[in-house]
PDB file of N, CA and C in Angstrom:
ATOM      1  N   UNK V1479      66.158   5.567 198.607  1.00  0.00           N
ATOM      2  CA  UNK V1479      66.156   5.453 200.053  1.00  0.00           C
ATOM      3  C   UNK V1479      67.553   5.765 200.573  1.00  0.00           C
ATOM      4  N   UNK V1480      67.578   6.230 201.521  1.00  0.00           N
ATOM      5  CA  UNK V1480      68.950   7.285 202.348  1.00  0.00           C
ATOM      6  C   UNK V1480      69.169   6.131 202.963  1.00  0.00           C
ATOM      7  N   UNK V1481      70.784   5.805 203.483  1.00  0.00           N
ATOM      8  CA  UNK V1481      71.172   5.345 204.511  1.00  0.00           C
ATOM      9  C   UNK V1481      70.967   5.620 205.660  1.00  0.00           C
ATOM     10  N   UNK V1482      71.001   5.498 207.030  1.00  0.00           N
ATOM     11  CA  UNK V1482      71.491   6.443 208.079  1.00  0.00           C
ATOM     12  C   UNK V1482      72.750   6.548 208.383  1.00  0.00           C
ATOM     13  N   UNK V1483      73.036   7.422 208.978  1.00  0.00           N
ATOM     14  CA  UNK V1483      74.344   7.646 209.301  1.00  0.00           C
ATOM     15  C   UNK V1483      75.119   6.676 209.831  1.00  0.00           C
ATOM     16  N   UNK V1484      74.302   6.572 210.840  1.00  0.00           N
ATOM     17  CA  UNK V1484      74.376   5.079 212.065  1.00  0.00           C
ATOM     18  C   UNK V1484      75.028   3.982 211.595  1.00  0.00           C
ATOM     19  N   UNK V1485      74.307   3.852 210.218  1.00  0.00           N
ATOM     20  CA  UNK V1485      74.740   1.990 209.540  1.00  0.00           C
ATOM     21  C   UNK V1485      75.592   2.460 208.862  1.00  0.00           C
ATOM     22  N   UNK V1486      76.087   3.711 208.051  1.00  0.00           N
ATOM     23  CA  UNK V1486      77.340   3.508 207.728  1.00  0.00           C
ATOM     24  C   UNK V1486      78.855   4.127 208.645  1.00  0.00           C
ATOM     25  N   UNK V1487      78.516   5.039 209.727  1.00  0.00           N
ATOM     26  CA  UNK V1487      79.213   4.299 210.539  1.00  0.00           C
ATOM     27  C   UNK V1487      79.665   3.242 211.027  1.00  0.00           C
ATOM     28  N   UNK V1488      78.843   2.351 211.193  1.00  0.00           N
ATOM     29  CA  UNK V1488      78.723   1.187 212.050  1.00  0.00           C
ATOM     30  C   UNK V1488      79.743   0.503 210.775  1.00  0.00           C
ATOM     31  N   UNK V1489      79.491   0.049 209.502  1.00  0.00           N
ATOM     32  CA  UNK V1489      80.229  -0.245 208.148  1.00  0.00           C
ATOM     33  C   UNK V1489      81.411  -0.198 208.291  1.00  0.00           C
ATOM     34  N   UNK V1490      81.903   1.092 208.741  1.00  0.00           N
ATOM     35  CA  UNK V1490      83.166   1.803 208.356  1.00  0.00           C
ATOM     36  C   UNK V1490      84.052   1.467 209.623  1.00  0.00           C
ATOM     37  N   UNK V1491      83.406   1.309 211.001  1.00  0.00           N
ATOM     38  CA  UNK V1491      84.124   0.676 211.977  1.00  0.00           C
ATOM     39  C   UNK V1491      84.536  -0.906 211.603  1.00  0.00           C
ATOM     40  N   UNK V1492      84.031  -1.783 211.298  1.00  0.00           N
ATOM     41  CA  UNK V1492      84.195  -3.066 211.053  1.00  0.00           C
ATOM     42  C   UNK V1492      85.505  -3.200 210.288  1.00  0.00           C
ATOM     43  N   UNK V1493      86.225  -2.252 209.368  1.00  0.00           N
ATOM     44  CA  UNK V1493      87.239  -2.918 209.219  1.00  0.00           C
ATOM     45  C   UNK V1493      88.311  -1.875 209.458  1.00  0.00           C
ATOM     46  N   UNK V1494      87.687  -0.965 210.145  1.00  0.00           N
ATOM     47  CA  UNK V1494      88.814  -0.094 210.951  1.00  0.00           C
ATOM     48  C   UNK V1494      89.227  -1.071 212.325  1.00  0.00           C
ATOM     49  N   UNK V1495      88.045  -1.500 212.723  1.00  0.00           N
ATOM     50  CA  UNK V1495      88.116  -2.821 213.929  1.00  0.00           C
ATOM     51  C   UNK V1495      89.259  -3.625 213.796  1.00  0.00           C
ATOM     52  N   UNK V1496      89.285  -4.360 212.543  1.00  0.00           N
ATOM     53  CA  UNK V1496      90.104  -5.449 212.177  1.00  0.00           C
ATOM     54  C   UNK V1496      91.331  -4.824 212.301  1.00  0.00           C
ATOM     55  N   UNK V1497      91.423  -3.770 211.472  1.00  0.00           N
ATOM     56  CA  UNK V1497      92.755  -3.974 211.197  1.00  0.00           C
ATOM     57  C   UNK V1497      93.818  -3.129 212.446  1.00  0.00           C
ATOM     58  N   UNK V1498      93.037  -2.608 213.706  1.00  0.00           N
ATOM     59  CA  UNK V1498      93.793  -2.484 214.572  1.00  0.00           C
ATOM     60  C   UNK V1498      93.552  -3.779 215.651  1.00  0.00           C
ATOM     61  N   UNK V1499      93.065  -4.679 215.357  1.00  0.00           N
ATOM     62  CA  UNK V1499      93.382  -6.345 215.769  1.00  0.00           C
ATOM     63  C   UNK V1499      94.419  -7.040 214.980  1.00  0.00           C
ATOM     64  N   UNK V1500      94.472  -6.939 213.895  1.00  0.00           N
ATOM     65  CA  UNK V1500      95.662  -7.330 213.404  1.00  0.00           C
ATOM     66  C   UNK V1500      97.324  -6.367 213.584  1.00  0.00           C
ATOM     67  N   UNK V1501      97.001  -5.152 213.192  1.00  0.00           N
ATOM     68  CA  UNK V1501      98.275  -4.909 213.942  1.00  0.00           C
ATOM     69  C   UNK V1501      98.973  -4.998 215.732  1.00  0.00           C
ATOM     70  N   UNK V1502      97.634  -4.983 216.393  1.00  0.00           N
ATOM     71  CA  UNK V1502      98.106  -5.478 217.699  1.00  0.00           C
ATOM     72  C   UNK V1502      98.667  -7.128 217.530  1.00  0.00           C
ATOM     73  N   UNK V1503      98.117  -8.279 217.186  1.00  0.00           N
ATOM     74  CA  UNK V1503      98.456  -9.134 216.806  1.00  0.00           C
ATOM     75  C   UNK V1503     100.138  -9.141 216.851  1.00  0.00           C
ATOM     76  N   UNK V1504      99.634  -8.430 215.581  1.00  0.00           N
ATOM     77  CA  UNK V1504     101.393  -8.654 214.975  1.00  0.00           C
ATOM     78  C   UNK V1504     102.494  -7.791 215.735  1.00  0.00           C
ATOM     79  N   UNK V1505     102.350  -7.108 216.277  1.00  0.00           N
ATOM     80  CA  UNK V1505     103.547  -6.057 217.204  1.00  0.00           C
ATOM     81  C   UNK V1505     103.591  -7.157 218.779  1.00  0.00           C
ATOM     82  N   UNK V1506     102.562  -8.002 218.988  1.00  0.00           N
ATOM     83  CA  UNK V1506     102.717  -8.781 220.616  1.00  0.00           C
ATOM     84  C   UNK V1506     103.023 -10.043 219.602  1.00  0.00           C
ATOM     85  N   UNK V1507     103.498 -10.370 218.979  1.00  0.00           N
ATOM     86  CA  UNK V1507     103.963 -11.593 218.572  1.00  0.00           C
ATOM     87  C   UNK V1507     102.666 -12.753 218.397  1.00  0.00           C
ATOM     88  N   UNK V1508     101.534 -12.692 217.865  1.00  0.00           N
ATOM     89  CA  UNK V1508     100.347 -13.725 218.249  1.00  0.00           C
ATOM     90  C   UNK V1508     100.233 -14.119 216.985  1.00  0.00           C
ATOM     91  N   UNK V1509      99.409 -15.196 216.824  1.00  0.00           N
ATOM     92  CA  UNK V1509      99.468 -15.859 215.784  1.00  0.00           C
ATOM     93  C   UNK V1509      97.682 -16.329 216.023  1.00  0.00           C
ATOM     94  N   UNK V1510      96.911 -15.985 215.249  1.00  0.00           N
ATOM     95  CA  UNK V1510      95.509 -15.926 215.927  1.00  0.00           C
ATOM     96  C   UNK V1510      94.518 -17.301 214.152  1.00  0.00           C
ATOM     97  N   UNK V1511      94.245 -17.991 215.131  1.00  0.00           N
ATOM     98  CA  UNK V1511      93.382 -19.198 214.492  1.00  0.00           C
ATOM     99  C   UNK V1511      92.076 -18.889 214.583  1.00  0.00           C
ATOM    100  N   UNK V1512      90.900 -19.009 213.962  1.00  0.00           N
ATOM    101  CA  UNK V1512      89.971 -19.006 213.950  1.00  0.00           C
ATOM    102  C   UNK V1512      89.086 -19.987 213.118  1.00  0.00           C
ATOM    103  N   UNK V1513      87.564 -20.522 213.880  1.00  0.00           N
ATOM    104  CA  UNK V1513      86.525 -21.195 213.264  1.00  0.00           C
ATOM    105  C   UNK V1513      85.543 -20.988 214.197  1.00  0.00           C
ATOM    106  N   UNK V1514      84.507 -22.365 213.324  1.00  0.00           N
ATOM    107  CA  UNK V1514      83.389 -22.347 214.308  1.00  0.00           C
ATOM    108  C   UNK V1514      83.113 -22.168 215.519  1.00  0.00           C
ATOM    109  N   UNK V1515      84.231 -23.417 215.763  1.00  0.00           N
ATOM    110  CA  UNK V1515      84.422 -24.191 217.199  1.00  0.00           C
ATOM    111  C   UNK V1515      85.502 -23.923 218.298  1.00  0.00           C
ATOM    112  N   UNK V1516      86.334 -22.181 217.209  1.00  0.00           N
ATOM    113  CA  UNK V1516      87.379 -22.219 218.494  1.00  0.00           C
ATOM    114  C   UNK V1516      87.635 -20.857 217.736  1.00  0.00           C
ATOM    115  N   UNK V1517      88.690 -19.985 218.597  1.00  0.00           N
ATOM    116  CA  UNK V1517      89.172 -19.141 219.227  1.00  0.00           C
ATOM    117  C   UNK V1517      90.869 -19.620 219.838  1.00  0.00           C
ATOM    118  N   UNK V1518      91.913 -19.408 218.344  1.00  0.00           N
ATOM    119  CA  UNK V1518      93.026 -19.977 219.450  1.00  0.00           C
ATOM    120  C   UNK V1518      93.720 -19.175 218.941  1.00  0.00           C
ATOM    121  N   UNK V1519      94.462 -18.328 219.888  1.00  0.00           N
ATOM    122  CA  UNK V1519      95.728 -17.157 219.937  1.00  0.00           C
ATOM    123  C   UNK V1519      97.032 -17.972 220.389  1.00  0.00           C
ATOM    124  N   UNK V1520      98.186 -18.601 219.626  1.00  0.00           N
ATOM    125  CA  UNK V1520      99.262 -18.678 220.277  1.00  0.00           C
ATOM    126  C   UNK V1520     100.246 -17.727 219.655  1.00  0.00           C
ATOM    127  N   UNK V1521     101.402 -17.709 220.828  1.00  0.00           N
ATOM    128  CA  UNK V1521     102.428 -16.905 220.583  1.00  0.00           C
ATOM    129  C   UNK V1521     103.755 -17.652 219.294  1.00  0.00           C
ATOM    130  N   UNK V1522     104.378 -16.595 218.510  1.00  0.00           N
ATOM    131  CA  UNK V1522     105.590 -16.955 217.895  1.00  0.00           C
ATOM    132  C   UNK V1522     106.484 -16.214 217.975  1.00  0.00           C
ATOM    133  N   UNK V1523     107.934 -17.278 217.734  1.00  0.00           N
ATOM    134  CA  UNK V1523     108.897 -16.509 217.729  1.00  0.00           C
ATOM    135  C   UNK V1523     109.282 -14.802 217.332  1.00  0.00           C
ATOM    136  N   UNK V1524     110.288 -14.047 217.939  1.00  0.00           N
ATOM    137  CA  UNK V1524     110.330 -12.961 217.545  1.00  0.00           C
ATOM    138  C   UNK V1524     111.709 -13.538 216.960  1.00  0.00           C
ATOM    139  N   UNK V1525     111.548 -12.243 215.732  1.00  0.00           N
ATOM    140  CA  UNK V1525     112.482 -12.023 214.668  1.00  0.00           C
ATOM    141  C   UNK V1525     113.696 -11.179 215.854  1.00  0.00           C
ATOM    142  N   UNK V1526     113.102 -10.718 216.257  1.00  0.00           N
ATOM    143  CA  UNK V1526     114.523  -9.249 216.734  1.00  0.00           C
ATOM    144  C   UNK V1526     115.152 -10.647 218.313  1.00  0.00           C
ATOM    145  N   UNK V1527     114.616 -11.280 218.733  1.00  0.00           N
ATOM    146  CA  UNK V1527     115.071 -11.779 220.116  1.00  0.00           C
ATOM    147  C   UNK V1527     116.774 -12.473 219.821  1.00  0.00           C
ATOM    148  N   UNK V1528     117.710 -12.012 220.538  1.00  0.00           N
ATOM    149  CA  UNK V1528     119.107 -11.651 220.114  1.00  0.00           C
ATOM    150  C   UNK V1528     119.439 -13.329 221.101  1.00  0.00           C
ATOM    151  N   UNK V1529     118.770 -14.484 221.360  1.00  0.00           N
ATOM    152  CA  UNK V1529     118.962 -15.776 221.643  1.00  0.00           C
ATOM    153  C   UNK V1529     119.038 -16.862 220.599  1.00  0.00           C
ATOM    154  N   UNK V1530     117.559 -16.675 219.990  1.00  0.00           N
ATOM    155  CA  UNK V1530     117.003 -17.921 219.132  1.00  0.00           C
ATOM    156  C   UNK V1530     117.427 -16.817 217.603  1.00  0.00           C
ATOM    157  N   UNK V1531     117.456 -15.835 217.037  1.00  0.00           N
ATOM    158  CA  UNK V1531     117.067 -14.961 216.363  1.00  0.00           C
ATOM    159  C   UNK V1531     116.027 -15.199 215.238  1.00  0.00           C
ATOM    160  N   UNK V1532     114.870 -15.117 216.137  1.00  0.00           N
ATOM    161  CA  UNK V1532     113.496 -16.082 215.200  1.00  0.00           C
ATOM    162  C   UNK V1532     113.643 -17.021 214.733  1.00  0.00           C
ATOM    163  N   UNK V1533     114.660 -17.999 214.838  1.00  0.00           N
ATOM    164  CA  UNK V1533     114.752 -19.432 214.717  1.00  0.00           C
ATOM    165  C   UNK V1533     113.496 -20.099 215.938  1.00  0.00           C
ATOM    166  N   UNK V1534     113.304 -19.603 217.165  1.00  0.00           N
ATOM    167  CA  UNK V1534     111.836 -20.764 218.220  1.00  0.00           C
ATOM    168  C   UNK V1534     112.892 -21.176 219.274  1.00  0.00           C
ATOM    169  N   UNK V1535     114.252 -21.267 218.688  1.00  0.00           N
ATOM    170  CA  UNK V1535     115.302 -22.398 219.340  1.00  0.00           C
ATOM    171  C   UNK V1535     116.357 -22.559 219.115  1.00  0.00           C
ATOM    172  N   UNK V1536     116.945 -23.664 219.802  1.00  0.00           N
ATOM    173  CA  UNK V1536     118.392 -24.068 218.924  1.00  0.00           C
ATOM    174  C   UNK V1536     118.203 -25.659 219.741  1.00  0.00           C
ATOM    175  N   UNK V1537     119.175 -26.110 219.131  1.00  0.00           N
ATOM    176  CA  UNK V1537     119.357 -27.802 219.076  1.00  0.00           C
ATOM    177  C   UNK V1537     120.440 -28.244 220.482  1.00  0.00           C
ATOM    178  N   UNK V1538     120.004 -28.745 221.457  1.00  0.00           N
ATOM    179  CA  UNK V1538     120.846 -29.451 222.397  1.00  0.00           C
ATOM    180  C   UNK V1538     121.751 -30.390 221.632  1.00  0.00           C
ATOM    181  N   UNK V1539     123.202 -30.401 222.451  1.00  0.00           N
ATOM    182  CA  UNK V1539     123.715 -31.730 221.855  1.00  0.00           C
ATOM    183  C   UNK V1539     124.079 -32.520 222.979  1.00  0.00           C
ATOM    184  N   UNK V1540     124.389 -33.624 222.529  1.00  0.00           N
ATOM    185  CA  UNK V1540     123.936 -34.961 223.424  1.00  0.00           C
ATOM    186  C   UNK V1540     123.784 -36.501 222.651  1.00  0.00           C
ATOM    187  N   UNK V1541     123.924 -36.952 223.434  1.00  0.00           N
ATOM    188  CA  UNK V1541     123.435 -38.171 222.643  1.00  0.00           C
ATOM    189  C   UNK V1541     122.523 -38.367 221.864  1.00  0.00           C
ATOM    190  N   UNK V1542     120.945 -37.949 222.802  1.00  0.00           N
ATOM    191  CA  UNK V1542     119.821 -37.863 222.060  1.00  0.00           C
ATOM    192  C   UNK V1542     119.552 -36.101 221.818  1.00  0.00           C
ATOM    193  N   UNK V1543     119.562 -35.441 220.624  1.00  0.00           N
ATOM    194  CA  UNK V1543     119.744 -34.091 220.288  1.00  0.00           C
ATOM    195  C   UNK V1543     118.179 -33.556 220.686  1.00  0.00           C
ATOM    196  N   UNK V1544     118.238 -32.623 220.967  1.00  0.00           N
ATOM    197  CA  UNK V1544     116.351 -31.906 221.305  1.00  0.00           C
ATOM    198  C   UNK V1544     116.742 -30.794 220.940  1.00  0.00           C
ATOM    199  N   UNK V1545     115.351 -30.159 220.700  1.00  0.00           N
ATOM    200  CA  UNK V1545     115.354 -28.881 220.391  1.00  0.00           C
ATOM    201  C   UNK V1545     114.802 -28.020 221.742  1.00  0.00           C
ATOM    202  N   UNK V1546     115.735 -27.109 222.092  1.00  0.00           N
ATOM    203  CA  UNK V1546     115.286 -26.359 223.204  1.00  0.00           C
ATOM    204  C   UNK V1546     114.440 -25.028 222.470  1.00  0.00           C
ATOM    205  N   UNK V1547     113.068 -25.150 223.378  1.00  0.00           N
ATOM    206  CA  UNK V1547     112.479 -23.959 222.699  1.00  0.00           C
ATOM    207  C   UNK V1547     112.992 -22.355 223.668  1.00  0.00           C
ATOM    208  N   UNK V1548     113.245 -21.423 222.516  1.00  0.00           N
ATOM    209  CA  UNK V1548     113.293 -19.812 223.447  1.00  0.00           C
ATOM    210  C   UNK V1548     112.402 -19.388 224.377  1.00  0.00           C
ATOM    211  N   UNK V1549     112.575 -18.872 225.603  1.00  0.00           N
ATOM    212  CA  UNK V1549     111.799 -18.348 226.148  1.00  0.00           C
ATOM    213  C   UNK V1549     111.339 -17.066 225.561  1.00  0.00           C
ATOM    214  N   UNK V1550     111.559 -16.812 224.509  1.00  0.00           N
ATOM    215  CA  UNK V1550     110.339 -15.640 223.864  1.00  0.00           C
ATOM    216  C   UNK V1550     109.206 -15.718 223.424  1.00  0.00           C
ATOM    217  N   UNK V1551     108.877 -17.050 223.145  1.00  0.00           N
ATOM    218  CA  UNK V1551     107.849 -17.226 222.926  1.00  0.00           C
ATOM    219  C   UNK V1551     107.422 -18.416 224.099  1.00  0.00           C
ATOM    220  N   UNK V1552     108.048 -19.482 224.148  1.00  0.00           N
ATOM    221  CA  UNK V1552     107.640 -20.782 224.729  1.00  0.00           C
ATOM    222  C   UNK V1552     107.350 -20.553 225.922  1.00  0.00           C
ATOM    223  N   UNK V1553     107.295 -19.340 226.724  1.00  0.00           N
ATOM    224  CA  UNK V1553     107.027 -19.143 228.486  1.00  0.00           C
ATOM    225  C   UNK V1553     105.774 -18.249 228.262  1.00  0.00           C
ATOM    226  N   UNK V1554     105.332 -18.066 226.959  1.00  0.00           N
ATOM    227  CA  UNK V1554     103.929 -17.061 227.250  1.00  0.00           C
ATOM    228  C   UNK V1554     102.740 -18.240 227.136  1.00  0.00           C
ATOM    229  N   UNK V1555     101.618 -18.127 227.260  1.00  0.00           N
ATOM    230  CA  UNK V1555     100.755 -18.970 227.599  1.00  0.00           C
ATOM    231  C   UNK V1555      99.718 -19.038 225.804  1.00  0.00           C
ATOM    232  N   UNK V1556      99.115 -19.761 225.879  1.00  0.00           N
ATOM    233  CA  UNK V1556      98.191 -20.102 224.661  1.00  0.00           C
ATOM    234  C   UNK V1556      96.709 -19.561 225.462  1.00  0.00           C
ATOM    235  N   UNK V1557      96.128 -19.444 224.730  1.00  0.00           N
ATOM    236  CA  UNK V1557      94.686 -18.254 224.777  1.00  0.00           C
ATOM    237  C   UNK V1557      93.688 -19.548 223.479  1.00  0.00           C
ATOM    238  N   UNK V1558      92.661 -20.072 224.115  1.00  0.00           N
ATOM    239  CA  UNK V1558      92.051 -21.063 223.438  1.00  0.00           C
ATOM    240  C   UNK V1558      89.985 -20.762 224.247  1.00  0.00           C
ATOM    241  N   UNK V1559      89.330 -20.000 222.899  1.00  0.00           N
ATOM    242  CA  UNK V1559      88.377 -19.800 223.663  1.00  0.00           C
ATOM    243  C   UNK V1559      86.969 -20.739 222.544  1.00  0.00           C
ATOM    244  N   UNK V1560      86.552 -21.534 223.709  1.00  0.00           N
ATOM    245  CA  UNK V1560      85.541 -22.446 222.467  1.00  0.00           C
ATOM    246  C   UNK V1560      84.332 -21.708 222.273  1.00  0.00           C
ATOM    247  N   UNK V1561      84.089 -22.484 221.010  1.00  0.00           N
ATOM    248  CA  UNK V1561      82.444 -21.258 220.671  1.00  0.00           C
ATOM    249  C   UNK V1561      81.591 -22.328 220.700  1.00  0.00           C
ATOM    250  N   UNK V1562      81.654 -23.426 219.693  1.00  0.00           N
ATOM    251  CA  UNK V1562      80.853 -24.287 219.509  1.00  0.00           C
ATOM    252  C   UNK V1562      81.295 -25.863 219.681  1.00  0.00           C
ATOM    253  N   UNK V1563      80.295 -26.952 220.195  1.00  0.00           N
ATOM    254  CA  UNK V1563      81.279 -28.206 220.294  1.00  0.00           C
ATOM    255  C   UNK V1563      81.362 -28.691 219.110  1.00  0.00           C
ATOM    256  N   UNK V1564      82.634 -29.500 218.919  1.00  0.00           N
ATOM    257  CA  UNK V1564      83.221 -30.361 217.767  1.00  0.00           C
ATOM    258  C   UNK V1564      81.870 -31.446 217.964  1.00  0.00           C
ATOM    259  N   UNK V1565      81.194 -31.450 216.588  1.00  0.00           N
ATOM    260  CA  UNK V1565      80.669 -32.913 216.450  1.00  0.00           C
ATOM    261  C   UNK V1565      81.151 -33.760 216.378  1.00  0.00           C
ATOM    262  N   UNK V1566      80.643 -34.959 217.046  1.00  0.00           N
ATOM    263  CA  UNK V1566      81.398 -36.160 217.191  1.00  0.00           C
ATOM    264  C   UNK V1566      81.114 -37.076 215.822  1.00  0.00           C
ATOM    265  N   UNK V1567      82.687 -37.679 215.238  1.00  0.00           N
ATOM    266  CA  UNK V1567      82.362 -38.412 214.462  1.00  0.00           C
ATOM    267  C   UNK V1567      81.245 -39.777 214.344  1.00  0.00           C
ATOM    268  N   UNK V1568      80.555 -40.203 213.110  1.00  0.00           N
ATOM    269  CA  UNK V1568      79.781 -41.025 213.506  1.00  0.00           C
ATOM    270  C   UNK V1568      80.129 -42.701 213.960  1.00  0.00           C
ATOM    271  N   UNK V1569      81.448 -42.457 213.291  1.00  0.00           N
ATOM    272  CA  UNK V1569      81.837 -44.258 213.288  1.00  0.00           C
ATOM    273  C   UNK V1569      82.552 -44.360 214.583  1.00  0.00           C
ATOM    274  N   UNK V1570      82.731 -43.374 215.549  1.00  0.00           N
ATOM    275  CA  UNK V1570      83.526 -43.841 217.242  1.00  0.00           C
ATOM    276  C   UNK V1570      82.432 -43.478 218.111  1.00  0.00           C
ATOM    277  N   UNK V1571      82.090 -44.268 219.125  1.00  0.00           N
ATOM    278  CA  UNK V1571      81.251 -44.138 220.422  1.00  0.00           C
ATOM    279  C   UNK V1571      81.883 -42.331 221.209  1.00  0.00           C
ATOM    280  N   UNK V1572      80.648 -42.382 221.371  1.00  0.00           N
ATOM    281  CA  UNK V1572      80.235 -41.290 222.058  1.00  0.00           C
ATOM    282  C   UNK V1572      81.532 -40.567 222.989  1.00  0.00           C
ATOM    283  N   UNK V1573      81.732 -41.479 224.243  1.00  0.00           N
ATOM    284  CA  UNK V1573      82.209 -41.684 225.487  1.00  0.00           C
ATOM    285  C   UNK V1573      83.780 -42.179 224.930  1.00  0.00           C
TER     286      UNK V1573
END
């Protein structure tokens, strides 16, 4: 029995698909999570940003020390898309 063309086209896109999702990924700085129940893209530090230099940050000083995050990453927004709900554990109420 012959394939059709169709389905192995269709084959041969699927990980031509991917892997120009992953290099977009990786050239916009994203860091991409996946499961059932979610869909979460956040951003990370860049290596080349001539502030933090892919360190995220650097350390305030002060009494109490913090870490200030770079605006190369820390001013872009998080991307969180749900698919399915989290079941609720059985031993905590509902509500």
């Amino acid at each position: 029995m012959r394939t059709p063309p169709r389905s192995l086209m269709a084959a041969a896109a699927v990980p031509l698909a991917l892997a120009a999702a992953v290099t977009v990924l990786k050239a916009g700085h994203w860091q991409l999570y996946a499961d059932r129940h979610r869909i979460h893209l956040a951003p990370y530090p860049r290596r080349s940003c001539p502030d933090c230099r892919g360190a995220g940050g650097w350390w305030a000083d002060g009494l109490f020390p913090e870490m200030e995050a770079c605006g190369c990453w820390s001013e872009r927004h998080e991307l969180r898309i749900r698919l399915l709900p989290v079941p609720a554990r059985p031993d905590e109420p509902p509500f």
